mmCIF file of C-alpha atoms and ligand atoms in Angstrom:
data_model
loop_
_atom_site.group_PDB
_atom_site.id
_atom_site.type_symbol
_atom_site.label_atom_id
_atom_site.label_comp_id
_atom_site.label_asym_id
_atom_site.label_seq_id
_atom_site.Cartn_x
_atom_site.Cartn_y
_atom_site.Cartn_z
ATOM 1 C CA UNK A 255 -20.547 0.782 -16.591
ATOM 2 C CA UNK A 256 -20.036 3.973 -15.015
ATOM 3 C CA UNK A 257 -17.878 7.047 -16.284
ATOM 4 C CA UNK A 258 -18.537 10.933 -16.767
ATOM 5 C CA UNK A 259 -19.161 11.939 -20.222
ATOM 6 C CA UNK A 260 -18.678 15.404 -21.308
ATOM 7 C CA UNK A 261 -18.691 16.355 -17.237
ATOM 8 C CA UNK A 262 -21.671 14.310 -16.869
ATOM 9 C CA UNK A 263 -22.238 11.382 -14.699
ATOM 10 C CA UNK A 264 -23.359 8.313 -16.541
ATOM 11 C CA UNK A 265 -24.335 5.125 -15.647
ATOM 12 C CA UNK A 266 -24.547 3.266 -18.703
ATOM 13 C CA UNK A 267 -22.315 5.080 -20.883
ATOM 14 C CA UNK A 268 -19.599 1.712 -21.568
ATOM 15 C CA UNK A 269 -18.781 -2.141 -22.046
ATOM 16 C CA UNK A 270 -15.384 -3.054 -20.505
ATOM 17 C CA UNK A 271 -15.901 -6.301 -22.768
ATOM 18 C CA UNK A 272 -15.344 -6.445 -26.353
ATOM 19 C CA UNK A 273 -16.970 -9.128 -29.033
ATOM 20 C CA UNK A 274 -14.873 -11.797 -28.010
ATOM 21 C CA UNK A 275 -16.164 -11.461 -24.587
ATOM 22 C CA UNK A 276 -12.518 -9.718 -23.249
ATOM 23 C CA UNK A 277 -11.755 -7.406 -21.003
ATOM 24 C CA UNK A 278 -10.327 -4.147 -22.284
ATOM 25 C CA UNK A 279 -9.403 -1.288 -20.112
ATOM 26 C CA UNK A 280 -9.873 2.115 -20.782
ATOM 27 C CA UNK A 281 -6.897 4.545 -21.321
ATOM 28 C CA UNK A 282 -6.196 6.902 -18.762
ATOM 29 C CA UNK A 283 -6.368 10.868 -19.628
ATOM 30 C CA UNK A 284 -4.454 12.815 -17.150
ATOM 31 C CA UNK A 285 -1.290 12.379 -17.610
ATOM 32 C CA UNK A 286 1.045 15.281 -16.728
ATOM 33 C CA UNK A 287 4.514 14.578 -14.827
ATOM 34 C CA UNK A 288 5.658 16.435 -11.936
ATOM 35 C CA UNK A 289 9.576 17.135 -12.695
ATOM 36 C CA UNK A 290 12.704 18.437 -10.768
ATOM 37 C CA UNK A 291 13.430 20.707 -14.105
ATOM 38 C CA UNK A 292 13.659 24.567 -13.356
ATOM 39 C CA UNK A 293 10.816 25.948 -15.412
ATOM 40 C CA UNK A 294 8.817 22.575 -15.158
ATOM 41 C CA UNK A 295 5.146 23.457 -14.385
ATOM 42 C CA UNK A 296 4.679 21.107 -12.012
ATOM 43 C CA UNK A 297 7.594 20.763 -9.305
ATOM 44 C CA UNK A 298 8.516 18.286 -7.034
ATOM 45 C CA UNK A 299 7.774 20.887 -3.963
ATOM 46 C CA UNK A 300 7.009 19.363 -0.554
ATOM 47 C CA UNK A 301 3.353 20.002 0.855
ATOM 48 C CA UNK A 302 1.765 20.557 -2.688
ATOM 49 C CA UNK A 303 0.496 17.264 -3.947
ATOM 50 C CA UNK A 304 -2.302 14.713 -2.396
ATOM 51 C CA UNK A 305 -3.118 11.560 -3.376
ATOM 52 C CA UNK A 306 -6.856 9.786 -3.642
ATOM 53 C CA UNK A 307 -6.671 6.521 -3.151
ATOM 54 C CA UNK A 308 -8.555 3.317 -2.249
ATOM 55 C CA UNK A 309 -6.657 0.717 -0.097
ATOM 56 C CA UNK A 310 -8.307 -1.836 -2.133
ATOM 57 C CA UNK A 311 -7.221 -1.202 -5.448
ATOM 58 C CA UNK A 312 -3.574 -2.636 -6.551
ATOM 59 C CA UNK A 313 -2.817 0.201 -8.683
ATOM 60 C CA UNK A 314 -3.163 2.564 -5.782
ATOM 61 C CA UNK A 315 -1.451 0.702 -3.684
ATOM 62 C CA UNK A 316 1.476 0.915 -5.791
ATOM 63 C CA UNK A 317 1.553 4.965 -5.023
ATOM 64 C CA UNK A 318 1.184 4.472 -1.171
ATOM 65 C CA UNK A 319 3.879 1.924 -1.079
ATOM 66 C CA UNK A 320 6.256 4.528 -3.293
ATOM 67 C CA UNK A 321 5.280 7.256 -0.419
ATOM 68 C CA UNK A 322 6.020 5.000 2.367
ATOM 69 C CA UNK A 323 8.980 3.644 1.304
ATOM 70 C CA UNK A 324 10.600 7.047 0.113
ATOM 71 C CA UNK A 325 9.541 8.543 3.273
ATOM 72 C CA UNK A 326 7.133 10.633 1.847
ATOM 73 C CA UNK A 327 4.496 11.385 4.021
ATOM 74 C CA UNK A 328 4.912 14.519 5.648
ATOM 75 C CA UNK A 329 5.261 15.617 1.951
ATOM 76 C CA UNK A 330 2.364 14.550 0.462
ATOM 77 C CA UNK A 331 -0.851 13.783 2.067
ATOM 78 C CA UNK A 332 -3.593 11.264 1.244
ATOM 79 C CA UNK A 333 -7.330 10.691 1.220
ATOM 80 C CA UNK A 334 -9.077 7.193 1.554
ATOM 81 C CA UNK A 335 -12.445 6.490 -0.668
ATOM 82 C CA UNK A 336 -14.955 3.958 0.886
ATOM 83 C CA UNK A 337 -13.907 0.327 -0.642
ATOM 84 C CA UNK A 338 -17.325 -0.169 -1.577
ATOM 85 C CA UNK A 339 -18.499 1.476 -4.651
ATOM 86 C CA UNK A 340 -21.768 1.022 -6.467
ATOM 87 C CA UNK A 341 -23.149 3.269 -9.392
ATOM 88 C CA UNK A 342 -22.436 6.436 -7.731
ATOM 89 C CA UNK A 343 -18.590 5.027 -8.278
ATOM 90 C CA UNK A 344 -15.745 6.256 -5.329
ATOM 91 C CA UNK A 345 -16.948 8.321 -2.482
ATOM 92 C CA UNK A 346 -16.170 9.538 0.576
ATOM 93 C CA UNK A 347 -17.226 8.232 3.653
ATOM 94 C CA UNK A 348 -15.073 8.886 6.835
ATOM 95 C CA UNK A 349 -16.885 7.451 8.985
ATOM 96 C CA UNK A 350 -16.100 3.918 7.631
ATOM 97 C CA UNK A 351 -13.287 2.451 9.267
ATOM 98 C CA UNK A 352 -9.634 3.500 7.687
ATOM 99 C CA UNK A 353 -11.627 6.189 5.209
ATOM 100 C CA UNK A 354 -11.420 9.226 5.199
ATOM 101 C CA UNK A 355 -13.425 12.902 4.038
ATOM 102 C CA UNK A 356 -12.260 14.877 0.654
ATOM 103 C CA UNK A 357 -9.851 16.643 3.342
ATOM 104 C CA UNK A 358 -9.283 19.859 0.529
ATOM 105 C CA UNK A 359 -12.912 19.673 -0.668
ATOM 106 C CA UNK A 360 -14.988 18.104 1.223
ATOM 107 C CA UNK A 361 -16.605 16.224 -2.049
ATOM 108 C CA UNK A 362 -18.934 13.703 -1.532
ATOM 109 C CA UNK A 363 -17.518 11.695 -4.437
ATOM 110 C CA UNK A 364 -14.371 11.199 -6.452
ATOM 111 C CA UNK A 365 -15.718 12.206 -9.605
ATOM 112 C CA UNK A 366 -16.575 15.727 -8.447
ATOM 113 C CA UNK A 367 -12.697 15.927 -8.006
ATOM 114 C CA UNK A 368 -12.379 14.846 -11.909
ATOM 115 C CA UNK A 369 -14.791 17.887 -13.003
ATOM 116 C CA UNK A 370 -12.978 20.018 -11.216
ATOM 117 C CA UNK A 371 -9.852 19.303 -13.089
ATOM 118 C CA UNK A 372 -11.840 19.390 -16.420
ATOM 119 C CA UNK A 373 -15.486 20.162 -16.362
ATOM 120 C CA UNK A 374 -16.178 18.372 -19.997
ATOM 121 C CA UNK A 375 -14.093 15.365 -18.654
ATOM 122 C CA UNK A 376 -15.060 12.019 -20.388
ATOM 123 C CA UNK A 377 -13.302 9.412 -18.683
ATOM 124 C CA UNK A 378 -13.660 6.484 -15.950
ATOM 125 C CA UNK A 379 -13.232 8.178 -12.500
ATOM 126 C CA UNK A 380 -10.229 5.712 -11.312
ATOM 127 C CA UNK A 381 -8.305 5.560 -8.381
ATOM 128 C CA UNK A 382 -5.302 6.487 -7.384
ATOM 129 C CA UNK A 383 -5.175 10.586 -8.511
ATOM 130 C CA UNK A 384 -2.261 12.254 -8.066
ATOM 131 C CA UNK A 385 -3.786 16.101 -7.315
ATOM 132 C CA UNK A 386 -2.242 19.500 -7.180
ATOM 133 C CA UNK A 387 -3.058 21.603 -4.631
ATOM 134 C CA UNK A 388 -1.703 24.621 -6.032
ATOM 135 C CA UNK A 389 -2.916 24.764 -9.435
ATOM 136 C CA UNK A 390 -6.408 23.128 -7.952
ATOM 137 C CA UNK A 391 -6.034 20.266 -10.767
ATOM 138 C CA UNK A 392 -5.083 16.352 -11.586
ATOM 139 C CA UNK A 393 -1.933 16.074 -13.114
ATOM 140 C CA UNK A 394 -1.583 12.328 -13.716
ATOM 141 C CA UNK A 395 -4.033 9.146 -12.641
ATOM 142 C CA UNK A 396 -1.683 6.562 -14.171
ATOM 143 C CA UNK A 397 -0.520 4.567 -11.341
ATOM 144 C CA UNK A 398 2.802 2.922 -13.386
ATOM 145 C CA UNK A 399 3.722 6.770 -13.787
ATOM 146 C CA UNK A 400 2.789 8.009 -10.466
ATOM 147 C CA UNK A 401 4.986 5.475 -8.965
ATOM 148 C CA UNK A 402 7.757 6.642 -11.230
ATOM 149 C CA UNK A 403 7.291 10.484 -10.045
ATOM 150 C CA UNK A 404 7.069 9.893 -6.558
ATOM 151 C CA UNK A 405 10.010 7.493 -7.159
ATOM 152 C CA UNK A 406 12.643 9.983 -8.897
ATOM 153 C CA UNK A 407 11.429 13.258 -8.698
ATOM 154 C CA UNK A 408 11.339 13.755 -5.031
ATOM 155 C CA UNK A 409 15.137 13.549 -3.887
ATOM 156 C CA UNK A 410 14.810 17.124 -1.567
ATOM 157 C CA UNK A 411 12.680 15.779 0.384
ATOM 158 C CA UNK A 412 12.227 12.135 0.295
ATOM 159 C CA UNK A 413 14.658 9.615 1.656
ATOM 160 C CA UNK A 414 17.535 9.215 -0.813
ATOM 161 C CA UNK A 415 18.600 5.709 0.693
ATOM 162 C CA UNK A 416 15.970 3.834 -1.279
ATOM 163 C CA UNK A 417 15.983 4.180 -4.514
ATOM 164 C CA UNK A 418 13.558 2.370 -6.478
ATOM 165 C CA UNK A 419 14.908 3.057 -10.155
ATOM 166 C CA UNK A 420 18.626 2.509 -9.527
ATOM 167 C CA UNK A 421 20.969 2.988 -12.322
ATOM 168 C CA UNK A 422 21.838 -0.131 -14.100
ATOM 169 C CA UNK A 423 19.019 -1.356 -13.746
ATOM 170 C CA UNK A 424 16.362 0.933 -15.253
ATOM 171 C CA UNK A 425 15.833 -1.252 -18.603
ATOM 172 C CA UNK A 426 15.268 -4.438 -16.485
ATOM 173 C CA UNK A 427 13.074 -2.693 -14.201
ATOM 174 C CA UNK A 428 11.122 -0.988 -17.499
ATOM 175 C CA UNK A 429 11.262 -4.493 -19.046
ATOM 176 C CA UNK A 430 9.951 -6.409 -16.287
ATOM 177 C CA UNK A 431 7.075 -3.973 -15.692
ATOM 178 C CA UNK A 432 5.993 -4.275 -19.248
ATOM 179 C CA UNK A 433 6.325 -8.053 -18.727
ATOM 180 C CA UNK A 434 4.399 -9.004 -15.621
ATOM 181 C CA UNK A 435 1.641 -5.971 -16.929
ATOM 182 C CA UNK A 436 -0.641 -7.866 -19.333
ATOM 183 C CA UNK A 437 -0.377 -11.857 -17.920
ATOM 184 C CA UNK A 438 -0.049 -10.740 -14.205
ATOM 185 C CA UNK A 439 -1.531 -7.590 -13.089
ATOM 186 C CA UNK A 440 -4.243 -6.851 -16.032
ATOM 187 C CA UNK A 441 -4.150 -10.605 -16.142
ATOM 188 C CA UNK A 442 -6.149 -11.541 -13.283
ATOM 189 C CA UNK A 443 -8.933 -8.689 -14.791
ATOM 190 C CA UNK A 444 -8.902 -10.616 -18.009
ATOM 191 C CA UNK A 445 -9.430 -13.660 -16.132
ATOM 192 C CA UNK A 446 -12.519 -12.638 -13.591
ATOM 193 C CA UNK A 447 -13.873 -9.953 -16.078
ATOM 194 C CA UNK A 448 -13.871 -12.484 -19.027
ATOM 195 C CA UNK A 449 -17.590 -13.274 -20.292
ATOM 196 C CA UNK A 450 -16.459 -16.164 -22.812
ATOM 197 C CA UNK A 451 -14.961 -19.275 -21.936
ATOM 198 C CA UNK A 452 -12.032 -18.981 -24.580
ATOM 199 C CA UNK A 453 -11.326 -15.435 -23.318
ATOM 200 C CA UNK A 454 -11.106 -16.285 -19.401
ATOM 201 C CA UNK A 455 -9.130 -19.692 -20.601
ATOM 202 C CA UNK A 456 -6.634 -17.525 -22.278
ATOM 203 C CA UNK A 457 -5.860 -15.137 -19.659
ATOM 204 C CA UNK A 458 -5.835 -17.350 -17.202
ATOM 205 C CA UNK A 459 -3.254 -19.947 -19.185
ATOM 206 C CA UNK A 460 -0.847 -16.459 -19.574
ATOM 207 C CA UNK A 461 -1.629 -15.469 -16.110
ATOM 208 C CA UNK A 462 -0.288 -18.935 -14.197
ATOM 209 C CA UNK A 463 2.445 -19.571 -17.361
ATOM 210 C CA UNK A 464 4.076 -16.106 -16.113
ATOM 211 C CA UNK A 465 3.669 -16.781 -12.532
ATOM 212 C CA UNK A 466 5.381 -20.112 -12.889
ATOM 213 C CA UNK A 467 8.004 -18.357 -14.746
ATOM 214 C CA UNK A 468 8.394 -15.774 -11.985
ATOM 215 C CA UNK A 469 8.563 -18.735 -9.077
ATOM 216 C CA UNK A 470 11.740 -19.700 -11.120
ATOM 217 C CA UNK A 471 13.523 -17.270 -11.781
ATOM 218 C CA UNK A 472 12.707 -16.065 -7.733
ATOM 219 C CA UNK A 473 14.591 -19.571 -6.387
ATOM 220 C CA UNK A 474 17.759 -18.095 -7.940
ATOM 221 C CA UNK A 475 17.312 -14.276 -7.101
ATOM 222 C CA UNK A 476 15.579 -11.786 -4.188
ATOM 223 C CA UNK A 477 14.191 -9.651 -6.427
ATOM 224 C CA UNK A 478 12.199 -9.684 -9.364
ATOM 225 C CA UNK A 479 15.456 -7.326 -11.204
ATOM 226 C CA UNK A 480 18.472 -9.435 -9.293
ATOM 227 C CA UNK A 481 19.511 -8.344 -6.203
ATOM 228 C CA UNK A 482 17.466 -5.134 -5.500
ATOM 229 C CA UNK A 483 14.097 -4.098 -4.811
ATOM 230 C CA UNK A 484 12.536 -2.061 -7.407
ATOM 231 C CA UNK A 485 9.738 -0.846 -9.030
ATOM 232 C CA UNK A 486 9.110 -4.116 -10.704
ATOM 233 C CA UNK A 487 8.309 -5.679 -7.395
ATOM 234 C CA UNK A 488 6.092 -3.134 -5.837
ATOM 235 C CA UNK A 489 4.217 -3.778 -9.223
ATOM 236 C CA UNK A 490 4.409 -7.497 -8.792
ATOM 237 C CA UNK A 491 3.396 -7.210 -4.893
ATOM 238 C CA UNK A 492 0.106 -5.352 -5.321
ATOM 239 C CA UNK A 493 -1.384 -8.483 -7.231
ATOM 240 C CA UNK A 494 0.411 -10.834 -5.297
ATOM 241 C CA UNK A 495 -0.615 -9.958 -2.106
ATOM 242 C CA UNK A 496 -4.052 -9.803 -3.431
ATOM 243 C CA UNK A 497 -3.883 -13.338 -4.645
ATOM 244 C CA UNK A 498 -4.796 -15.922 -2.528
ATOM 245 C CA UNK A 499 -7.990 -13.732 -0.799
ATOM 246 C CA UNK A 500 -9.671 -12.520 -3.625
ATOM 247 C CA UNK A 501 -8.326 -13.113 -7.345
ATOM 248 C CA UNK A 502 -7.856 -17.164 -6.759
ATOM 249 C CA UNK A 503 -11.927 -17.106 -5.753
ATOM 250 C CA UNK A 504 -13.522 -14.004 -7.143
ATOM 251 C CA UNK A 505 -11.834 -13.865 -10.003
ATOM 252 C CA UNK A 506 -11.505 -17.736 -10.473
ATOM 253 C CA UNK A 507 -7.973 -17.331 -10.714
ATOM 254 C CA UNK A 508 -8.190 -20.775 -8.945
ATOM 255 C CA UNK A 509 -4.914 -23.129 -10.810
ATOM 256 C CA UNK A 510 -2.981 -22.851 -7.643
ATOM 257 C CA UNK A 511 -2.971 -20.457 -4.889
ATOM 258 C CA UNK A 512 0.882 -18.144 -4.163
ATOM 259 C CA UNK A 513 1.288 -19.840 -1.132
ATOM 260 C CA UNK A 514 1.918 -23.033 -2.926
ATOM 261 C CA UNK A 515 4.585 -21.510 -5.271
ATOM 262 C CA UNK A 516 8.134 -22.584 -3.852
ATOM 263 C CA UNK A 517 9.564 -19.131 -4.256
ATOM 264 C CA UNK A 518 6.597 -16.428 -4.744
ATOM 265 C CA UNK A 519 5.060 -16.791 -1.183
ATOM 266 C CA UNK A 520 8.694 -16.612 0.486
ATOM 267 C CA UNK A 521 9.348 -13.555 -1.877
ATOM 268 C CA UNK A 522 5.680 -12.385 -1.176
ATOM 269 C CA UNK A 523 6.389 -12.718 2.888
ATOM 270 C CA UNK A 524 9.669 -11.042 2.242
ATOM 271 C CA UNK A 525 8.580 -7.966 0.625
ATOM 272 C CA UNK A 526 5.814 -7.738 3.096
ATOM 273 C CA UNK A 527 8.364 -7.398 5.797
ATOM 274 C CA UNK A 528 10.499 -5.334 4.426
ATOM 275 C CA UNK A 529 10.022 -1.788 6.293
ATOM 276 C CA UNK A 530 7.199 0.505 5.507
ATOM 277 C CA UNK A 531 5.042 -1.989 3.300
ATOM 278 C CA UNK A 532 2.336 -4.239 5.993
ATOM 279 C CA UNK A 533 1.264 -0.908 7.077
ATOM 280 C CA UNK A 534 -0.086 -0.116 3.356
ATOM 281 C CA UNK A 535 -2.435 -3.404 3.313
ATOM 282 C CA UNK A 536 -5.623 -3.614 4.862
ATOM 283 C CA UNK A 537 -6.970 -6.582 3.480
ATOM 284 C CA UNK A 538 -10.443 -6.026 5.007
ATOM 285 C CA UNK A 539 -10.351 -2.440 2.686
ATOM 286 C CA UNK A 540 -9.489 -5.184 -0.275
ATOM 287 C CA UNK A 541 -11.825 -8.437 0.273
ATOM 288 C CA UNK A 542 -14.932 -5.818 0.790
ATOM 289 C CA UNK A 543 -13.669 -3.985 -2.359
ATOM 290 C CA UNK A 544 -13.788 -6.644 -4.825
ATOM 291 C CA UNK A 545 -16.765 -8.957 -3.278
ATOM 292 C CA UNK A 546 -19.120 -6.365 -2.761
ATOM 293 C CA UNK A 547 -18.635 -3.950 -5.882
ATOM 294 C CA UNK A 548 -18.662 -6.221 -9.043
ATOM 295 C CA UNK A 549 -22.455 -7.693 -8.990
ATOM 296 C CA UNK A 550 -22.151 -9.168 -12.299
ATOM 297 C CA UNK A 551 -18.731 -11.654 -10.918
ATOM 298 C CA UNK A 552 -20.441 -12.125 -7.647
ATOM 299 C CA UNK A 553 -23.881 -11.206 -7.208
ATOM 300 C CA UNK A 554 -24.168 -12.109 -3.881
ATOM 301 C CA UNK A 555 -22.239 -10.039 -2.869
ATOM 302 C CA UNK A 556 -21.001 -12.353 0.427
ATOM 303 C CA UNK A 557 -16.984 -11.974 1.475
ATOM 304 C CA UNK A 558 -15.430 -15.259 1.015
ATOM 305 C CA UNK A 559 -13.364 -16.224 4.386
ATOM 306 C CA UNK A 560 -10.478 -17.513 3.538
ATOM 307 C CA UNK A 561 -7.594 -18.483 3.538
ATOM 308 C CA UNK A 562 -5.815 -17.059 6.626
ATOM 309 C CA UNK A 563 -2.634 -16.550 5.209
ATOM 310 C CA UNK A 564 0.524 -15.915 8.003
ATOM 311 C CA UNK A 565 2.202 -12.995 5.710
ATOM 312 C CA UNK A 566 4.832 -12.155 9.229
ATOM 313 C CA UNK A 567 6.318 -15.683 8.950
ATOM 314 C CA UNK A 568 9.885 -16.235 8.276
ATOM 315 C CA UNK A 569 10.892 -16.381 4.373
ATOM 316 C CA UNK A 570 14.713 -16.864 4.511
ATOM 317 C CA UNK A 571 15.359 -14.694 1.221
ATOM 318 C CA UNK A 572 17.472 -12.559 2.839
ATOM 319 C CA UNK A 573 20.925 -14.448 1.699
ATOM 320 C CA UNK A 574 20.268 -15.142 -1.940
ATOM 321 C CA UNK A 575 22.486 -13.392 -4.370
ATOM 322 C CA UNK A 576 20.498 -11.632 -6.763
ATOM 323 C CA UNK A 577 23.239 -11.593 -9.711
ATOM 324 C CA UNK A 578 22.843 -8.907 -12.681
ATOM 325 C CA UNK A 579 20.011 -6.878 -13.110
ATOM 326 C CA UNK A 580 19.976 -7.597 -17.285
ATOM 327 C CA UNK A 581 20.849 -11.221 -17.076
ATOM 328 C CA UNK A 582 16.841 -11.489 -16.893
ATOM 329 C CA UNK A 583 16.287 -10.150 -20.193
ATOM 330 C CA UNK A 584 18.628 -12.352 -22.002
ATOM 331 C CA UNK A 585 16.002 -15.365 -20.650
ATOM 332 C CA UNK A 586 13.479 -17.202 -23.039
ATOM 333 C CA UNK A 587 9.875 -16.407 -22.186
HETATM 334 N N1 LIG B 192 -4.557 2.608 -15.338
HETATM 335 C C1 LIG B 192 -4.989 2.939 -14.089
HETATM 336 C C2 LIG B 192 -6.075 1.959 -13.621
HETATM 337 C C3 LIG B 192 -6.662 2.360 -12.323
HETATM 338 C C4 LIG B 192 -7.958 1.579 -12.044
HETATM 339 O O1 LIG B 192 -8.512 0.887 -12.923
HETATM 340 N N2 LIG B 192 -8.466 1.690 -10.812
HETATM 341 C C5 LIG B 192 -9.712 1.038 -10.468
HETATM 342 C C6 LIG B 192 -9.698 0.504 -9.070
HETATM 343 S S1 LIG B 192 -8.729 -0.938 -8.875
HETATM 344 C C7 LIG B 192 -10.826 2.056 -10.517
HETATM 345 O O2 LIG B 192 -10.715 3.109 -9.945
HETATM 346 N N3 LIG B 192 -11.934 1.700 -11.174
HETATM 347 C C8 LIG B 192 -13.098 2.536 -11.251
HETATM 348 C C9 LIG B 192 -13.781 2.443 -12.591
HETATM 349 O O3 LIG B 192 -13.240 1.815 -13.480
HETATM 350 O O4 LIG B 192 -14.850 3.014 -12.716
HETATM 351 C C10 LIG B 192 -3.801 2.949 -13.143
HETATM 352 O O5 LIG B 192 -2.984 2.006 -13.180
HETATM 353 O O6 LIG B 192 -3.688 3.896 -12.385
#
């Protein structure tokens, strides 16, 4: 697999399987935070902070949700990589529908942005980066903490009516995050990265034990922390939304699609309508993505067509109660 060592591009330079034939991802080095603090080196100030992004990826997605929900797009600005990506890893190619150039460099690919930041860099070059304009560097490309900084840190500027991380409900929201992580989001990797039959059985087993968990606990409550929309569900939406179009096929996530969960594809439709969010997907951005740039799951390399899923249609969600944020944590697994 591909990642810069020592500030150099290789090609071969990793497995992301271990002996027993699992997936394992790689950590993720830059991870500064951007903080409303007086003497903080890195503050919260409108105009100085761009994101990289790909519209395919789910972790990405979870920062360009954050910025469109909390209004933050005058504030920070964004660049698109081409969803395909082949040994030369994320690039730039604006002439491809809904990407865009290296607006501040003009790069022709992502990992020139990484060297930049640190020319002996030896890391995957991952979307999304979170990069300062003012210091010329990346101060975090972990999208879980991102999410969190664009979530909290921004109240000057961003729109204080949504509020992501509310009060009360922080250890639920942290709780539920770590929860849905490993089965649900990580889990569908495990699943269509496996390359032995026990390890793809066992991720998939977690992966559709956790979402049948989730449909349950969704017929009582709107949102995945009671009665508000957090975090926890722009974490849970990237995957979901993903689901039935790529991860069921190309991943072989195939045990039953969302839209035949009783309560995840109303809560899916719901959070798809709720204001600011269907403008972040382009699912043509996503199917290309995954079919096109993992050879070894689908060498082909063909976009599978279906299914034609009617995310606008009426989910009825809207009355449920919700009930108190911890009341989730106090539930067997
Ligand atoms: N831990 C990172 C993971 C990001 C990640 O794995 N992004 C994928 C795209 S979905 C990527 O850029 N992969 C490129 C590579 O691994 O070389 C996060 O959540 O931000």
């Amino acid at each position: 697999m591909n990642m810069l060592v020592d500030g150099e591009w290789r090609t071969d330079a990793y497995e992301s399987t271990n002996e027993e034939g699992e997936f394992e991802r790689q950590k993720t080095p830059f991870r500064d935070w951007i903080r409303d603090e007086p003497g903080a080196r890195f503050q919260p100030e409108s105009g100085r902070y761009h994101l990289y992004v790909s519209y395919a990826c789910p972790w990405a997605h979870r920062t360009l949700l954050v910025r469109s929900l909390k209004g933050l797009e005058d504030a920070i600005s964004v660049d698109v990589v081409d969803p395909f990506r082949d040994d030369d890893g994320w690039q730039f190619t604006p002439e491809k529908d809904g990407c865009t150039e290296d607006s501040l460099y003009g790069s022709d690919f992502l990992r020139e942005l990484y060297v930049e930041a640190d020319p002996d860099a030896t890391c995957r070059v991952t979307v999304p980066v979170l990069w300062d304009k003012k210091e010329e560097t990346i101060v975090n490309n972990e999208s879980r903490e991102i999410l969190r900084m664009l979530d909290t840190e921004f109240d000057d500027v961003a729109n204080r009516d949504v509020d992501l991380f509310p009060e009360g409900y922080r250890d639920a929201v942290d709780q539920i995050m770590d929860d849905i992580y490993e089965p649900i989001n990580n889990g569908v990797y495990r699943a269509g990265f496996a390359k032995k039959q026990s390890a793809y059985d066992t991720a998939v087993t977690e992966l559709f034990d956790a979402l049948e968990r989730w449909d349950e606990i969704l017929g009582e409550q709107r949102y995945l922390a009671g009665d508000r929309l957090t975090e926890a569900d722009i974490a849970m939406f990237t995957t979901l939304v993903r689901f039935d179009q790529v991860y069921h096929t190309h991943f072989m996530c195939n045990k039953q699609f969302i839209h035949q969960y009783d309560n995840l594809w109303p809560y899916l439709r719901d959070l798809y309508q709720t204001p600011g969010v269907a403008e972040t997907v382009r699912m043509g951005h996503i199917k290309e993505h995954y079919y096109t740039t993992h050879p070894d799951v689908t060498p082909s390399r063909l976009i599978a067509v279906g299914p034609d899923l009617d995310f606008g249609r009426e989910h009825d969600r809207a009355g449920l109660a919700g009930g108190p944020p911890n009341a989730l944590l106090t539930q067997p697994q």
